[in-house]
Amino acid sequence: MGYKNKSVIIGMMLFPLSAMAGFIHPMDFDGSEAQKQEVIQYIKDRVQQDYCDSQLDMCQPAMLRMMEDQNLSSFKKAIKATDRKVMDRVISDYCNSPVDMCNYDNILMMYNENLKASKKGVNLVTIKTATLTALLDEYSCSLDANSIMRVMMKYGLAEDAEYISTTGSGEVKRFRRLTDEGLNYGINEASSGHDIKTSPRFYIDTFPALVSLVVSYLQKESDDMQLQASKPKPLAGKYIAVFGSFTLIGRNELRSRIEELGGLNAGSISPKTDIVIFGDGDHKERYLKAKGYNAEIWDEVRMVEVIGVPSR
């Protein structure tokens, strides 16, 4: 297929641009000594974060120097870019988004790929593409096609679409297609003999960047889960019943918050109930029942003290 023996470089770079002072847009570089120093410091900080402060754990001095030199070389090439629109789009996608892959090496690579694609215009069909499964096999990537598509759908790169069966049965059929954002990484190829149904195919040249993006989303989810798991759970194992309405939080939000803090939502009061939270309303009978089972009784004030309320 012409893309053998390539390696997928997966960049797990999740640090927000705002935390990285000194980023210089390559096409805004004025050659001054001050900006030179800013670029060098940015590259050093960026490499330190990517290879030492992330889960890559490749913080050897030789590796850091090599990546600093590589990023500086990419920056020198990027300042010679001629298409401002393409460069701005790349920086927006890779620097000013939740998933941050904002090093000059990535910027130069994606600028060149997007520039090639833009020059082809409507002839994008000439760019080599392949199915997701074929590319994963070719790169010996341990991710599977379903996992990648699930991530792409969650983050707006792909979507479900529907059409009515052409057999006349009226059955609604579904297929997946790339969204406008997802079309940066592939095409929706028309199915033979069908006016609506398409199948996604992916650009061979930008497939490593797509895998890097997917892995970054997964890494962010992993970090969020670890952060959530490390939070204290003052309601762990407690059965909690909620009745009435509340001023500061909706009941569904409150139930979700209870689960986040380790509690178990109970639909009624029973001997197993540990806590009953009462909002507005007449709860005399439930109050007496809760007392009879020696359950803790909370009003909204006590609930806020322990559970808190979501920020608006």
PDB file of C-alpha atoms in Angstrom:
ATOM      1  CA  MET A   1       0.000   0.000   0.000  1.00  0.00           C
ATOM      2  CA  GLY A   2       3.024   2.325   0.125  1.00  0.00           C
ATOM      3  CA  TYR A   3       2.908   3.060   3.852  1.00  0.00           C
ATOM      4  CA  LYS A   4       4.750   0.069   5.265  1.00  0.00           C
ATOM      5  CA  ASN A   5       7.187   0.255   8.162  1.00  0.00           C
ATOM      6  CA  LYS A   6       5.971   3.559   9.517  1.00  0.00           C
ATOM      7  CA  SER A   7       5.716   3.978  13.260  1.00  0.00           C
ATOM      8  CA  VAL A   8       2.868   5.648  15.110  1.00  0.00           C
ATOM      9  CA  ILE A   9       4.171   8.405  17.325  1.00  0.00           C
ATOM     10  CA  ILE A  10       1.658   8.870  20.105  1.00  0.00           C
ATOM     11  CA  GLY A  11       1.874  12.192  21.896  1.00  0.00           C
ATOM     12  CA  MET A  12       0.099  12.355  25.220  1.00  0.00           C
ATOM     13  CA  MET A  13       0.170  16.114  25.566  1.00  0.00           C
ATOM     14  CA  LEU A  14      -2.594  17.454  27.687  1.00  0.00           C
ATOM     15  CA  PHE A  15      -1.159  20.643  29.121  1.00  0.00           C
ATOM     16  CA  PRO A  16      -3.187  23.795  28.325  1.00  0.00           C
ATOM     17  CA  LEU A  17      -1.513  26.449  26.220  1.00  0.00           C
ATOM     18  CA  SER A  18      -2.258  29.053  28.875  1.00  0.00           C
ATOM     19  CA  ALA A  19       0.119  27.185  31.180  1.00  0.00           C
ATOM     20  CA  MET A  20       2.959  27.444  28.639  1.00  0.00           C
ATOM     21  CA  ALA A  21       4.227  30.993  28.494  1.00  0.00           C
ATOM     22  CA  GLY A  22       6.189  32.236  25.513  1.00  0.00           C
ATOM     23  CA  PHE A  23       4.513  30.491  22.571  1.00  0.00           C
ATOM     24  CA  ILE A  24       5.337  32.384  19.386  1.00  0.00           C
ATOM     25  CA  HIS A  25       3.258  31.944  16.241  1.00  0.00           C
ATOM     26  CA  PRO A  26       5.881  30.969  13.623  1.00  0.00           C
ATOM     27  CA  MET A  27       4.506  33.444  11.080  1.00  0.00           C
ATOM     28  CA  ASP A  28       4.631  36.251  13.670  1.00  0.00           C
ATOM     29  CA  PHE A  29       8.286  35.696  14.506  1.00  0.00           C
ATOM     30  CA  ASP A  30      10.195  38.971  14.041  1.00  0.00           C
ATOM     31  CA  GLY A  31      13.730  37.626  14.484  1.00  0.00           C
ATOM     32  CA  SER A  32      14.426  39.769  17.531  1.00  0.00           C
ATOM     33  CA  GLU A  33      16.692  38.492  20.289  1.00  0.00           C
ATOM     34  CA  ALA A  34      13.802  38.732  22.747  1.00  0.00           C
ATOM     35  CA  GLN A  35      11.576  36.482  20.641  1.00  0.00           C
ATOM     36  CA  LYS A  36      14.439  34.055  20.028  1.00  0.00           C
ATOM     37  CA  GLN A  37      14.818  33.611  23.772  1.00  0.00           C
ATOM     38  CA  GLU A  38      11.047  33.190  24.180  1.00  0.00           C
ATOM     39  CA  VAL A  39      10.986  30.450  21.534  1.00  0.00           C
ATOM     40  CA  ILE A  40      13.931  28.614  23.094  1.00  0.00           C
ATOM     41  CA  GLN A  41      12.396  28.800  26.572  1.00  0.00           C
ATOM     42  CA  TYR A  42       9.015  27.648  25.267  1.00  0.00           C
ATOM     43  CA  ILE A  43      10.610  24.654  23.556  1.00  0.00           C
ATOM     44  CA  LYS A  44      12.512  23.711  26.719  1.00  0.00           C
ATOM     45  CA  ASP A  45       9.371  24.018  28.877  1.00  0.00           C
ATOM     46  CA  ARG A  46       7.286  22.120  26.367  1.00  0.00           C
ATOM     47  CA  VAL A  47       9.740  19.231  26.022  1.00  0.00           C
ATOM     48  CA  GLN A  48      10.077  19.071  29.810  1.00  0.00           C
ATOM     49  CA  GLN A  49       6.302  18.751  30.196  1.00  0.00           C
ATOM     50  CA  ASP A  50       5.844  16.304  27.328  1.00  0.00           C
ATOM     51  CA  TYR A  51       8.646  13.951  28.304  1.00  0.00           C
ATOM     52  CA  CYS A  52       9.093  14.434  32.058  1.00  0.00           C
ATOM     53  CA  ASP A  53       5.799  15.637  33.524  1.00  0.00           C
ATOM     54  CA  SER A  54       3.524  13.310  31.551  1.00  0.00           C
ATOM     55  CA  GLN A  55       3.085   9.554  31.578  1.00  0.00           C
ATOM     56  CA  LEU A  56       5.551   9.130  28.724  1.00  0.00           C
ATOM     57  CA  ASP A  57       8.354   8.854  31.324  1.00  0.00           C
ATOM     58  CA  MET A  58      11.161   9.509  28.813  1.00  0.00           C
ATOM     59  CA  CYS A  59      12.954  12.133  30.849  1.00  0.00           C
ATOM     60  CA  GLN A  60      16.537  11.262  29.920  1.00  0.00           C
ATOM     61  CA  PRO A  61      18.899  14.204  29.204  1.00  0.00           C
ATOM     62  CA  ALA A  62      19.832  12.850  25.773  1.00  0.00           C
ATOM     63  CA  MET A  63      16.135  12.501  24.822  1.00  0.00           C
ATOM     64  CA  LEU A  64      15.346  16.025  26.022  1.00  0.00           C
ATOM     65  CA  ARG A  65      18.229  17.565  24.038  1.00  0.00           C
ATOM     66  CA  MET A  66      17.250  15.607  20.924  1.00  0.00           C
ATOM     67  CA  MET A  67      13.605  16.740  21.123  1.00  0.00           C
ATOM     68  CA  GLU A  68      14.628  20.340  21.828  1.00  0.00           C
ATOM     69  CA  ASP A  69      16.849  20.332  18.732  1.00  0.00           C
ATOM     70  CA  GLN A  70      14.088  18.715  16.658  1.00  0.00           C
ATOM     71  CA  ASN A  71      11.495  21.283  17.760  1.00  0.00           C
ATOM     72  CA  LEU A  72      13.876  24.174  17.120  1.00  0.00           C
ATOM     73  CA  SER A  73      14.585  22.821  13.647  1.00  0.00           C
ATOM     74  CA  SER A  74      10.827  22.526  13.001  1.00  0.00           C
ATOM     75  CA  PHE A  75      10.279  26.098  14.211  1.00  0.00           C
ATOM     76  CA  LYS A  76      12.939  27.413  11.799  1.00  0.00           C
ATOM     77  CA  LYS A  77      11.153  25.654   8.948  1.00  0.00           C
ATOM     78  CA  ALA A  78       7.706  26.803  10.128  1.00  0.00           C
ATOM     79  CA  ILE A  79       8.677  30.493  10.031  1.00  0.00           C
ATOM     80  CA  LYS A  80       9.033  30.089   6.266  1.00  0.00           C
ATOM     81  CA  ALA A  81       5.387  29.047   5.908  1.00  0.00           C
ATOM     82  CA  THR A  82       3.440  30.993   3.306  1.00  0.00           C
ATOM     83  CA  ASP A  83      -0.209  30.105   3.947  1.00  0.00           C
ATOM     84  CA  ARG A  84      -1.431  31.998   7.002  1.00  0.00           C
ATOM     85  CA  LYS A  85      -4.913  30.489   6.890  1.00  0.00           C
ATOM     86  CA  VAL A  86      -3.615  26.913   7.021  1.00  0.00           C
ATOM     87  CA  MET A  87      -1.119  27.734   9.781  1.00  0.00           C
ATOM     88  CA  ASP A  88      -3.779  29.501  11.868  1.00  0.00           C
ATOM     89  CA  ARG A  89      -6.094  26.490  11.529  1.00  0.00           C
ATOM     90  CA  VAL A  90      -3.366  24.084  12.644  1.00  0.00           C
ATOM     91  CA  ILE A  91      -2.506  26.202  15.680  1.00  0.00           C
ATOM     92  CA  SER A  92      -6.192  26.503  16.558  1.00  0.00           C
ATOM     93  CA  ASP A  93      -6.662  22.723  16.325  1.00  0.00           C
ATOM     94  CA  TYR A  94      -3.513  21.693  18.158  1.00  0.00           C
ATOM     95  CA  CYS A  95      -2.852  24.568  20.579  1.00  0.00           C
ATOM     96  CA  ASN A  96      -6.152  26.262  21.407  1.00  0.00           C
ATOM     97  CA  SER A  97      -8.213  23.150  22.133  1.00  0.00           C
ATOM     98  CA  PRO A  98      -8.674  20.920  25.217  1.00  0.00           C
ATOM     99  CA  VAL A  99      -6.387  18.326  23.681  1.00  0.00           C
ATOM    100  CA  ASP A 100      -3.015  20.041  23.456  1.00  0.00           C
ATOM    101  CA  MET A 101      -0.337  18.859  21.031  1.00  0.00           C
ATOM    102  CA  CYS A 102       1.212  22.304  20.727  1.00  0.00           C
ATOM    103  CA  ASN A 103       4.851  21.651  19.935  1.00  0.00           C
ATOM    104  CA  TYR A 104       6.540  23.009  16.832  1.00  0.00           C
ATOM    105  CA  ASP A 105       7.246  19.522  15.500  1.00  0.00           C
ATOM    106  CA  ASN A 106       3.509  18.687  15.393  1.00  0.00           C
ATOM    107  CA  ILE A 107       2.643  22.139  14.069  1.00  0.00           C
ATOM    108  CA  LEU A 108       5.058  21.838  11.144  1.00  0.00           C
ATOM    109  CA  MET A 109       3.972  18.287  10.295  1.00  0.00           C
ATOM    110  CA  MET A 110       0.267  19.150  10.297  1.00  0.00           C
ATOM    111  CA  TYR A 111       0.847  22.424   8.432  1.00  0.00           C
ATOM    112  CA  ASN A 112       2.567  20.524   5.625  1.00  0.00           C
ATOM    113  CA  GLU A 113      -0.162  17.857   5.506  1.00  0.00           C
ATOM    114  CA  ASN A 114      -3.003  20.403   5.530  1.00  0.00           C
ATOM    115  CA  LEU A 115      -1.233  22.534   2.955  1.00  0.00           C
ATOM    116  CA  LYS A 116      -0.966  19.546   0.614  1.00  0.00           C
ATOM    117  CA  ALA A 117      -4.641  18.747   1.135  1.00  0.00           C
ATOM    118  CA  SER A 118      -5.751  22.353   0.545  1.00  0.00           C
ATOM    119  CA  LYS A 119      -3.826  22.541  -2.719  1.00  0.00           C
ATOM    120  CA  LYS A 120      -5.601  19.448  -4.006  1.00  0.00           C
ATOM    121  CA  GLY A 121      -8.929  21.256  -3.533  1.00  0.00           C
ATOM    122  CA  VAL A 122     -11.818  19.180  -4.821  1.00  0.00           C
ATOM    123  CA  ASN A 123      -9.420  16.447  -5.883  1.00  0.00           C
ATOM    124  CA  LEU A 124      -9.076  15.117  -2.341  1.00  0.00           C
ATOM    125  CA  VAL A 125      -9.889  11.688  -3.690  1.00  0.00           C
ATOM    126  CA  THR A 126      -6.276  11.571  -4.955  1.00  0.00           C
ATOM    127  CA  ILE A 127      -4.972  11.499  -1.362  1.00  0.00           C
ATOM    128  CA  LYS A 128      -4.246   7.932  -0.361  1.00  0.00           C
ATOM    129  CA  THR A 129      -6.824   6.570   2.029  1.00  0.00           C
ATOM    130  CA  ALA A 130      -7.522   3.240   3.691  1.00  0.00           C
ATOM    131  CA  THR A 131     -10.034   1.704   6.060  1.00  0.00           C
ATOM    132  CA  LEU A 132      -9.492   2.099   9.770  1.00  0.00           C
ATOM    133  CA  THR A 133      -8.980  -1.636  10.246  1.00  0.00           C
ATOM    134  CA  ALA A 134      -6.377  -1.799   7.476  1.00  0.00           C
ATOM    135  CA  LEU A 135      -4.403   1.107   8.919  1.00  0.00           C
ATOM    136  CA  LEU A 136      -4.446  -0.337  12.418  1.00  0.00           C
ATOM    137  CA  ASP A 137      -3.131  -3.636  11.079  1.00  0.00           C
ATOM    138  CA  GLU A 138      -0.501  -1.889   8.982  1.00  0.00           C
ATOM    139  CA  TYR A 139       0.836   0.126  11.914  1.00  0.00           C
ATOM    140  CA  SER A 140       0.486  -2.800  14.370  1.00  0.00           C
ATOM    141  CA  CYS A 141      -1.501  -0.471  16.610  1.00  0.00           C
ATOM    142  CA  SER A 142      -2.949  -2.074  19.746  1.00  0.00           C
ATOM    143  CA  LEU A 143      -6.128   0.011  19.581  1.00  0.00           C
ATOM    144  CA  ASP A 144      -9.121  -1.491  17.777  1.00  0.00           C
ATOM    145  CA  ALA A 145     -11.374   0.172  15.209  1.00  0.00           C
ATOM    146  CA  ASN A 146     -14.474   0.183  17.438  1.00  0.00           C
ATOM    147  CA  SER A 147     -12.614   1.929  20.270  1.00  0.00           C
ATOM    148  CA  ILE A 148     -11.279   4.616  17.957  1.00  0.00           C
ATOM    149  CA  MET A 149     -14.692   5.252  16.402  1.00  0.00           C
ATOM    150  CA  ARG A 150     -16.290   5.412  19.842  1.00  0.00           C
ATOM    151  CA  VAL A 151     -13.801   8.114  20.871  1.00  0.00           C
ATOM    152  CA  MET A 152     -14.286   9.965  17.593  1.00  0.00           C
ATOM    153  CA  MET A 153     -18.059   9.978  18.059  1.00  0.00           C
ATOM    154  CA  LYS A 154     -17.819  11.138  21.668  1.00  0.00           C
ATOM    155  CA  TYR A 155     -15.634  14.100  20.744  1.00  0.00           C
ATOM    156  CA  GLY A 156     -17.425  15.183  17.587  1.00  0.00           C
ATOM    157  CA  LEU A 157     -15.179  13.690  14.896  1.00  0.00           C
ATOM    158  CA  ALA A 158     -17.761  11.151  13.732  1.00  0.00           C
ATOM    159  CA  GLU A 159     -21.521  10.723  14.004  1.00  0.00           C
ATOM    160  CA  ASP A 160     -24.398   8.312  13.385  1.00  0.00           C
ATOM    161  CA  ALA A 161     -26.556   8.874  10.321  1.00  0.00           C
ATOM    162  CA  GLU A 162     -29.715   7.155   9.070  1.00  0.00           C
ATOM    163  CA  TYR A 163     -31.385   6.207   5.823  1.00  0.00           C
ATOM    164  CA  ILE A 164     -34.483   4.266   4.796  1.00  0.00           C
ATOM    165  CA  SER A 165     -33.785   0.795   3.464  1.00  0.00           C
ATOM    166  CA  THR A 166     -33.853   0.632  -0.336  1.00  0.00           C
ATOM    167  CA  THR A 167     -35.599  -2.765  -0.208  1.00  0.00           C
ATOM    168  CA  GLY A 168     -38.962  -1.071   0.344  1.00  0.00           C
ATOM    169  CA  SER A 169     -39.366  -2.470   3.860  1.00  0.00           C
ATOM    170  CA  GLY A 170     -39.301   1.001   5.408  1.00  0.00           C
ATOM    171  CA  GLU A 171     -36.620  -0.165   7.854  1.00  0.00           C
ATOM    172  CA  VAL A 172     -34.366   2.595   9.206  1.00  0.00           C
ATOM    173  CA  LYS A 173     -30.700   1.712   8.741  1.00  0.00           C
ATOM    174  CA  ARG A 174     -27.758   3.391  10.405  1.00  0.00           C
ATOM    175  CA  PHE A 175     -24.194   4.085   9.414  1.00  0.00           C
ATOM    176  CA  ARG A 176     -21.314   6.163  10.715  1.00  0.00           C
ATOM    177  CA  ARG A 177     -19.731   9.069   8.944  1.00  0.00           C
ATOM    178  CA  LEU A 178     -17.064  11.675   9.643  1.00  0.00           C
ATOM    179  CA  THR A 179     -18.173  15.139  10.735  1.00  0.00           C
ATOM    180  CA  ASP A 180     -16.698  18.354   9.336  1.00  0.00           C
ATOM    181  CA  GLU A 181     -13.977  18.176  11.982  1.00  0.00           C
ATOM    182  CA  GLY A 182     -13.384  14.494  11.306  1.00  0.00           C
ATOM    183  CA  LEU A 183     -12.870  15.244   7.612  1.00  0.00           C
ATOM    184  CA  ASN A 184      -9.458  16.624   8.559  1.00  0.00           C
ATOM    185  CA  TYR A 185      -8.431  12.978   8.894  1.00  0.00           C
ATOM    186  CA  GLY A 186     -10.342  11.225   6.120  1.00  0.00           C
ATOM    187  CA  ILE A 187     -13.270  11.138   3.719  1.00  0.00           C
ATOM    188  CA  ASN A 188     -16.789   9.743   3.590  1.00  0.00           C
ATOM    189  CA  GLU A 189     -16.648   7.404   0.626  1.00  0.00           C
ATOM    190  CA  ALA A 190     -19.934   6.825  -1.177  1.00  0.00           C
ATOM    191  CA  SER A 191     -21.205   3.265  -1.128  1.00  0.00           C
ATOM    192  CA  SER A 192     -21.662   1.631  -4.498  1.00  0.00           C
ATOM    193  CA  GLY A 193     -25.210   1.971  -5.745  1.00  0.00           C
ATOM    194  CA  HIS A 194     -26.408   4.034  -2.787  1.00  0.00           C
ATOM    195  CA  ASP A 195     -27.194   7.748  -2.757  1.00  0.00           C
ATOM    196  CA  ILE A 196     -26.891   8.342   1.010  1.00  0.00           C
ATOM    197  CA  LYS A 197     -24.809   5.706   2.746  1.00  0.00           C
ATOM    198  CA  THR A 198     -21.088   6.361   3.046  1.00  0.00           C
ATOM    199  CA  SER A 199     -18.153   4.634   4.707  1.00  0.00           C
ATOM    200  CA  PRO A 200     -15.271   6.485   6.399  1.00  0.00           C
ATOM    201  CA  ARG A 201     -11.802   6.073   4.958  1.00  0.00           C
ATOM    202  CA  PHE A 202      -8.757   7.674   6.540  1.00  0.00           C
ATOM    203  CA  TYR A 203      -5.807   9.577   5.113  1.00  0.00           C
ATOM    204  CA  ILE A 204      -2.691   7.433   5.354  1.00  0.00           C
ATOM    205  CA  ASP A 205      -0.359  10.401   5.908  1.00  0.00           C
ATOM    206  CA  THR A 206      -2.305  11.875   8.821  1.00  0.00           C
ATOM    207  CA  PHE A 207      -3.293   8.620  10.498  1.00  0.00           C
ATOM    208  CA  PRO A 208      -0.527   8.891  13.145  1.00  0.00           C
ATOM    209  CA  ALA A 209      -1.861  12.320  14.112  1.00  0.00           C
ATOM    210  CA  LEU A 210      -5.389  10.894  14.423  1.00  0.00           C
ATOM    211  CA  VAL A 211      -4.161   8.091  16.694  1.00  0.00           C
ATOM    212  CA  SER A 212      -2.256  10.654  18.755  1.00  0.00           C
ATOM    213  CA  LEU A 213      -5.426  12.719  19.100  1.00  0.00           C
ATOM    214  CA  VAL A 214      -7.502   9.697  20.136  1.00  0.00           C
ATOM    215  CA  VAL A 215      -4.887   8.622  22.686  1.00  0.00           C
ATOM    216  CA  SER A 216      -4.824  12.150  24.076  1.00  0.00           C
ATOM    217  CA  TYR A 217      -8.588  12.059  24.604  1.00  0.00           C
ATOM    218  CA  LEU A 218      -8.263   8.665  26.310  1.00  0.00           C
ATOM    219  CA  GLN A 219      -5.416   9.960  28.475  1.00  0.00           C
ATOM    220  CA  LYS A 220      -7.540  12.919  29.529  1.00  0.00           C
ATOM    221  CA  GLU A 221     -10.386  10.577  30.464  1.00  0.00           C
ATOM    222  CA  SER A 222      -7.951   8.420  32.441  1.00  0.00           C
ATOM    223  CA  ASP A 223      -6.619  11.472  34.277  1.00  0.00           C
ATOM    224  CA  ASP A 224     -10.171  12.602  35.055  1.00  0.00           C
ATOM    225  CA  MET A 225     -11.059   9.143  36.392  1.00  0.00           C
ATOM    226  CA  GLN A 226      -7.959   9.053  38.563  1.00  0.00           C
ATOM    227  CA  LEU A 227      -8.737  12.515  39.873  1.00  0.00           C
ATOM    228  CA  GLN A 228     -12.309  11.480  40.616  1.00  0.00           C
ATOM    229  CA  ALA A 229     -11.156   8.288  42.339  1.00  0.00           C
ATOM    230  CA  SER A 230      -8.715  10.240  44.523  1.00  0.00           C
ATOM    231  CA  LYS A 231     -11.381  12.597  45.838  1.00  0.00           C
ATOM    232  CA  PRO A 232     -12.714  11.878  49.332  1.00  0.00           C
ATOM    233  CA  LYS A 233     -16.015   9.999  49.419  1.00  0.00           C
ATOM    234  CA  PRO A 234     -17.744  10.980  52.669  1.00  0.00           C
ATOM    235  CA  LEU A 235     -20.927   9.126  51.696  1.00  0.00           C
ATOM    236  CA  ALA A 236     -19.245   5.827  50.786  1.00  0.00           C
ATOM    237  CA  GLY A 237     -21.606   2.871  51.250  1.00  0.00           C
ATOM    238  CA  LYS A 238     -24.457   4.927  52.718  1.00  0.00           C
ATOM    239  CA  TYR A 239     -28.025   4.501  51.513  1.00  0.00           C
ATOM    240  CA  ILE A 240     -29.565   7.926  50.965  1.00  0.00           C
ATOM    241  CA  ALA A 241     -33.176   8.828  50.164  1.00  0.00           C
ATOM    242  CA  VAL A 242     -34.113  12.230  48.725  1.00  0.00           C
ATOM    243  CA  PHE A 243     -37.553  13.858  48.879  1.00  0.00           C
ATOM    244  CA  GLY A 244     -38.912  17.265  47.905  1.00  0.00           C
ATOM    245  CA  SER A 245     -37.417  20.090  45.864  1.00  0.00           C
ATOM    246  CA  PHE A 246     -34.337  22.158  46.582  1.00  0.00           C
ATOM    247  CA  THR A 247     -33.366  25.755  45.948  1.00  0.00           C
ATOM    248  CA  LEU A 248     -29.727  25.279  44.995  1.00  0.00           C
ATOM    249  CA  ILE A 249     -29.725  21.978  43.139  1.00  0.00           C
ATOM    250  CA  GLY A 250     -32.116  19.781  41.161  1.00  0.00           C
ATOM    251  CA  ARG A 251     -32.973  16.321  42.448  1.00  0.00           C
ATOM    252  CA  ASN A 252     -31.315  14.550  39.539  1.00  0.00           C
ATOM    253  CA  GLU A 253     -28.149  16.587  40.049  1.00  0.00           C
ATOM    254  CA  LEU A 254     -28.285  15.816  43.762  1.00  0.00           C
ATOM    255  CA  ARG A 255     -28.577  12.088  43.115  1.00  0.00           C
ATOM    256  CA  SER A 256     -25.609  12.241  40.745  1.00  0.00           C
ATOM    257  CA  ARG A 257     -23.616  14.116  43.349  1.00  0.00           C
ATOM    258  CA  ILE A 258     -24.474  11.481  45.957  1.00  0.00           C
ATOM    259  CA  GLU A 259     -23.097   8.774  43.681  1.00  0.00           C
ATOM    260  CA  GLU A 260     -19.940  10.790  43.007  1.00  0.00           C
ATOM    261  CA  LEU A 261     -19.314  10.897  46.768  1.00  0.00           C
ATOM    262  CA  GLY A 262     -19.794   7.153  47.112  1.00  0.00           C
ATOM    263  CA  GLY A 263     -23.412   7.120  48.292  1.00  0.00           C
ATOM    264  CA  LEU A 264     -26.184   4.806  47.118  1.00  0.00           C
ATOM    265  CA  ASN A 265     -29.500   6.336  46.105  1.00  0.00           C
ATOM    266  CA  ALA A 266     -32.557   4.783  47.757  1.00  0.00           C
ATOM    267  CA  GLY A 267     -36.039   5.230  46.354  1.00  0.00           C
ATOM    268  CA  SER A 268     -37.771   4.759  49.710  1.00  0.00           C
ATOM    269  CA  ILE A 269     -37.066   4.719  53.433  1.00  0.00           C
ATOM    270  CA  SER A 270     -36.240   1.331  54.926  1.00  0.00           C
ATOM    271  CA  PRO A 271     -34.170  -0.110  57.784  1.00  0.00           C
ATOM    272  CA  LYS A 272     -31.159   0.052  55.429  1.00  0.00           C
ATOM    273  CA  THR A 273     -31.510   3.816  54.927  1.00  0.00           C
ATOM    274  CA  ASP A 274     -28.681   5.801  56.518  1.00  0.00           C
ATOM    275  CA  ILE A 275     -29.612   9.356  55.518  1.00  0.00           C
ATOM    276  CA  VAL A 276     -32.820  11.049  54.398  1.00  0.00           C
ATOM    277  CA  ILE A 277     -32.593  14.476  52.757  1.00  0.00           C
ATOM    278  CA  PHE A 278     -35.774  16.555  52.843  1.00  0.00           C
ATOM    279  CA  GLY A 279     -36.398  19.527  50.590  1.00  0.00           C
ATOM    280  CA  ASP A 280     -39.528  21.662  50.317  1.00  0.00           C
ATOM    281  CA  GLY A 281     -42.846  19.934  50.843  1.00  0.00           C
ATOM    282  CA  ASP A 282     -44.918  18.095  53.453  1.00  0.00           C
ATOM    283  CA  HIS A 283     -42.857  15.147  54.667  1.00  0.00           C
ATOM    284  CA  LYS A 284     -44.361  14.479  58.087  1.00  0.00           C
ATOM    285  CA  GLU A 285     -44.996  10.760  57.545  1.00  0.00           C
ATOM    286  CA  ARG A 286     -41.623  10.168  55.900  1.00  0.00           C
ATOM    287  CA  TYR A 287     -39.930  12.162  58.664  1.00  0.00           C
ATOM    288  CA  LEU A 288     -41.466   9.951  61.357  1.00  0.00           C
ATOM    289  CA  LYS A 289     -40.558   6.823  59.393  1.00  0.00           C
ATOM    290  CA  ALA A 290     -36.950   7.946  59.039  1.00  0.00           C
ATOM    291  CA  LYS A 291     -36.784   8.702  62.756  1.00  0.00           C
ATOM    292  CA  GLY A 292     -38.176   5.272  63.505  1.00  0.00           C
ATOM    293  CA  TYR A 293     -35.307   3.684  61.581  1.00  0.00           C
ATOM    294  CA  ASN A 294     -32.732   5.960  63.265  1.00  0.00           C
ATOM    295  CA  ALA A 295     -31.712   7.447  59.917  1.00  0.00           C
ATOM    296  CA  GLU A 296     -29.897  10.780  59.841  1.00  0.00           C
ATOM    297  CA  ILE A 297     -32.174  13.588  58.683  1.00  0.00           C
ATOM    298  CA  TRP A 298     -30.742  16.418  56.627  1.00  0.00           C
ATOM    299  CA  ASP A 299     -32.280  19.645  55.431  1.00  0.00           C
ATOM    300  CA  GLU A 300     -30.888  21.634  52.514  1.00  0.00           C
ATOM    301  CA  VAL A 301     -28.417  23.519  54.706  1.00  0.00           C
ATOM    302  CA  ARG A 302     -26.838  20.308  56.015  1.00  0.00           C
ATOM    303  CA  MET A 303     -26.883  18.818  52.532  1.00  0.00           C
ATOM    304  CA  VAL A 304     -24.906  21.783  51.151  1.00  0.00           C
ATOM    305  CA  GLU A 305     -22.366  21.537  53.992  1.00  0.00           C
ATOM    306  CA  VAL A 306     -21.533  17.925  53.116  1.00  0.00           C
ATOM    307  CA  ILE A 307     -22.318  17.593  49.421  1.00  0.00           C
ATOM    308  CA  GLY A 308     -21.891  21.097  48.127  1.00  0.00           C
ATOM    309  CA  VAL A 309     -23.675  22.470  45.068  1.00  0.00           C
ATOM    310  CA  PRO A 310     -22.587  22.612  41.421  1.00  0.00           C
ATOM    311  CA  SER A 311     -21.098  25.866  40.201  1.00  0.00           C
ATOM    312  CA  ARG A 312     -23.369  27.802  37.876  1.00  0.00           C
TER     313      ARG A 312
END
